[in-house]
Amino acid sequence: MVVFQMVWKVIGKNKIPTLIQELNKEYEVFTPVKKENLVFFERVSSGNEAFLDFQNTKKSPKEVFFPQTEILFTYEINKQGVEIEKAPVLKRDIVLLGIRPCDAKGFLLLDKFFSSGEYKDLYYLEKRRNTTIIGLACNRPLSTCFCTSMGGAPFGKEGMDLLLQDINDKYLIETVTERGEKLIKKLPWLKDAENGDIDKVRSLSRNVEKAIKSKVSVEGVSKKLDGMFDNKQWDLIHEKCLGCGVCTYLCPTCCCFDILDEATTKWKRVRIWDSCQFSCFTLQGSGYNPRPSGKERMRQRIMHKFNYFPKNYGENFCVGCGRCVQECPVNFDIREVVEAISTDIWREKDE
Amino acid sequence: MKPAEKEWTPKILAFLCNWCSYAGADLAGISRMQYPPNIRVVRVPCSGRVNPYFIIKALQRGWDGVLVSGCHPGDCHYISGNLVARRRFAVLKDLLEYLGIESGRLNFSWVSAAEGEKFATVVKEVVEKVKALGPAERLVKR
Amino acid sequence: MHNVENSIREAAKKLLSEKKVDLIVGYERGTLPLRTTPCFVDKAEDVRKLVWNENCDANLSKYLLSRKENVGVVAKGCDARSIAVCIFEKQIDKEKVVIIGAPCLGLIDKKKVKAKLDGRELLEATIEDEQIRLKGEGFELVFPKKDFICNSCLTCRHRNPPIYDVFTGEKVSEAEVDEFGEIADLEAKPAKERWEHFKEELDKCIRCYACREVCPLCYCKTCFVDQTMPIWFGKTNDLSDTMIYHLVRAFHVAGRCVDCGACSRACPMNINLREVVKKTEKIMKERYDYTAGLSLEKIPPLGEFKIDDSQEFIK
Ligand code: SF4
Ligand code: SF4
Ligand code: SF4
Ligand code: SF4
Ligand code: SF4
Ligand code: SF4
Ligand code: FES
């Protein structure tokens, strides 16, 4: 356990561009950026692009560490054999500013997937390990946010190095980790926070948490799913799902990928996102697919999130960000599924 | 002009129907007609064999222009291959242009086995057009 | 509107209780404001769930593909047209489908609403007398409904289903609209500017394929982008690959697209896909005088030819 001094700093909202500019000298800085009507995490080069008055970003920030298309290496085949050239992964260390608590928790889950166990994903880890996360607590959660049901909170600090908390015209900066503290030390111009302000965010945090209305009773769902692989409800619930990639691509924790070789001027081995909802997911070379229809694919999604992952890593694989709920083209609502399992409706209907 | 630019000459991929344009190209050759050496020929059994994917793939791979040439309407060895193809090409060409691909990069012609001279003219024109456009960039995958 | 809703329920109930169909595919209330969700009713007493309003935006023809049972389906004008295309293409068995046609009210475009609210979350919406009331944290706004109608509905000329088995409600008058006006500006631009425009738009694409999956005509068992032998085009979100996906998809729906707008509505990145596919409709109209989905017999343009077809582009 590293002991460090927990410090509270304060920064005026109008000083955020200055902060970003300063960080930019040393780091690759990513912040939410508003484009037309949508907010995405993007690499920013000046301070003015950052847009912090958002509720949640359209895409999750996972693509900073796990891009949709990533060149793993390039190679050439010549008389001597095969020459491999590894693609550069990291230019400079990264600062992610404006990460919501659910997405920060998502990173912790992705860490488990990409790094615990036998295989370590160096492409993910190299970026992840050299990143400082400056979070942003949620003052205005969306009606579809159910982070509190998934073990998170709108002012949650899990996965953050620093946490910005919005009080009117300024942000209080709470130091969460040693890495965060290091960054703070590089910014001597930040003022110390006053006790009154700290009290203010504490009560704000309580109020916002209480205001979250979307609740899902996820307790025990993982266990219940153990006996439900053959439940008849799977035949019914997938029916309206069209098998697109919206829910999984926008999700902060989904991390299925596919690897393929491409030839342009050089041979490249690339990794691209995949989704269990696609009909060609787990399609084998022989033409056989163990998940031949929407039923098996939807079951995979729900099982992976609420049964397989908890079994392997001890936690649900959903952080309650609500993106899949908001964006599904046919309004498939994962909360309803979890609720139905949890309240035993599925079991009863199966009997 | 930089030396690299000076050296650029367009690469054009030509799909020629075996029964007409391919023979037309042959005739142009044996009659010693002059035409620019920028085309590479793929012999196809009929212009109707030319899947639009072939054309799009050629553009993605960085060919500067594409030429598809088949038998005149009414002369197709398979009776209507070229007529079916004609509609397909019309839609493809309109769509590609709409997306902003320069129209000179996509070329179609009817050249019979006897039209060696027409073949030479078509190739000359296509090469001139593509030269004027410069190297392909849009849609090319790097 | 409520009387249409009631007639839909009655028609559904009748079909189910007379055992003419085993299943009704319709819409029920969604879990978010301005949303409905597809619903599948197989018991007469459950027809209560069925709703009919300006948010019935899914094109349900997708749910009729490869069905074994007899199905009744609720269809707006464009839905019925895409069903017609699928029947012609032998993807839907006409004998197994009962189309419950309803005159379209014009769909609400959630993206227009979102743009208007500019980052404020919509918590409740009600539509009454051509007015829409939007409520959220600290605001309540009323707008004319027409401000938020989908562009596909604004240019629609077939609000009444051209084919149906049961018609619910009363036929509405069809508007005389400029069908292709939307893309005229774009067409008038130089190629380079069009390229820049599409480049910027399609660069946002994350290849989630929602546009394909919602499209009633994209029913291929293996879409060309998923083919592996050979791999025609890349699956990355590289601009060239993405552009080609959209180009080829548009090409594939040429002469079949009914401009239901489902692709545009589904796109999570707010890409206006109709802008791409609308062009195919125009080509079909101008070159071959054809509009998709109006007949069960007429052969679509890319399925036939004429000896004197236009060929101004051929040397
Ligand atoms: S977003 Fe909706 S339709 Fe698409 S795969 Fe997910 S649940 Fe299915
Ligand atoms: S499953 Fe849905 S709510 Fe859960 S983390 Fe993923 S996108 Fe968010
Ligand atoms: S299996 Fe499905 S739910 Fe699980 S990570 Fe992959 S895409 Fe997400
Ligand atoms: S391409 Fe789009 S507008 Fe056309 S039928 Fe398909 S979903 Fe509807
Ligand atoms: S894009 Fe083409 S190949 Fe893919 S599903 Fe649609 S029609 Fe089929
Ligand atoms: S729905 Fe939008 S983001 Fe998804 S594949 Fe289609 S255009 Fe791309
Ligand atoms: S055989 Fe020459 S075009 Fe058909």
CSV table of C-alpha atoms in Angstrom, one decimal, chain A residues 221-222 224-241 277 293-308 332 334 336-338 340-342 345-347 349-350, chain C residues 40:
chain,number,residue,atom,x,y,z
A,221,VAL,CA,-28.3,-12.5,-10.9
A,222,SER,CA,-25.0,-14.1,-11.6
A,224,LYS,CA,-29.4,-17.3,-10.9
A,225,LEU,CA,-28.0,-17.4,-14.5
A,226,ASP,CA,-26.0,-20.5,-13.6
A,227,GLY,CA,-29.1,-22.6,-14.1
A,228,MET,CA,-30.6,-20.6,-17.0
A,229,PHE,CA,-28.5,-21.6,-20.0
A,230,ASP,CA,-31.5,-23.5,-21.4
A,231,ASN,CA,-34.2,-21.2,-20.2
A,232,LYS,CA,-37.0,-20.7,-22.8
A,233,GLN,CA,-36.9,-16.9,-22.4
A,234,TRP,CA,-33.8,-16.7,-24.5
A,235,ASP,CA,-36.0,-17.7,-27.4
A,236,LEU,CA,-38.2,-14.7,-26.8
A,237,ILE,CA,-36.0,-11.8,-25.6
A,238,HIS,CA,-33.6,-11.8,-28.6
A,239,GLU,CA,-36.5,-11.6,-31.0
A,240,LYS,CA,-36.5,-7.8,-31.5
A,241,CYS,CA,-32.7,-7.5,-31.5
A,277,GLN,CA,-24.2,-9.7,-31.7
A,293,SER,CA,-28.8,-17.5,-34.2
A,294,GLY,CA,-29.7,-14.3,-32.4
A,295,LYS,CA,-30.8,-16.4,-29.4
A,296,GLU,CA,-27.3,-17.7,-28.7
A,297,ARG,CA,-25.8,-14.4,-29.4
A,298,MET,CA,-28.0,-12.5,-27.1
A,299,ARG,CA,-27.5,-15.1,-24.4
A,300,GLN,CA,-23.7,-14.7,-24.9
A,301,ARG,CA,-24.0,-10.9,-24.3
A,302,ILE,CA,-26.1,-11.3,-21.1
A,303,MET,CA,-24.2,-14.3,-19.8
A,304,HIS,CA,-20.8,-12.7,-20.5
A,305,LYS,CA,-21.8,-9.6,-18.6
A,306,PHE,CA,-23.6,-11.1,-15.7
A,307,ASN,CA,-22.3,-14.7,-15.3
A,308,TYR,CA,-19.1,-15.6,-17.1
A,332,PHE,CA,-33.8,-3.3,-26.3
A,334,ILE,CA,-30.7,-4.5,-20.8
A,336,GLU,CA,-35.4,-5.1,-18.2
A,337,VAL,CA,-33.6,-8.3,-18.8
A,338,VAL,CA,-31.6,-8.1,-15.6
A,340,ALA,CA,-36.7,-10.1,-15.1
A,341,ILE,CA,-33.9,-12.6,-14.2
A,342,SER,CA,-33.5,-11.1,-10.8
A,345,ILE,CA,-39.9,-14.1,-13.7
A,346,TRP,CA,-37.8,-16.1,-16.1
A,347,ARG,CA,-37.7,-19.1,-13.8
A,349,LYS,CA,-42.2,-18.8,-17.0
A,350,ASP,CA,-39.9,-21.6,-17.7
C,40,PHE,CA,-44.7,-9.8,-30.7
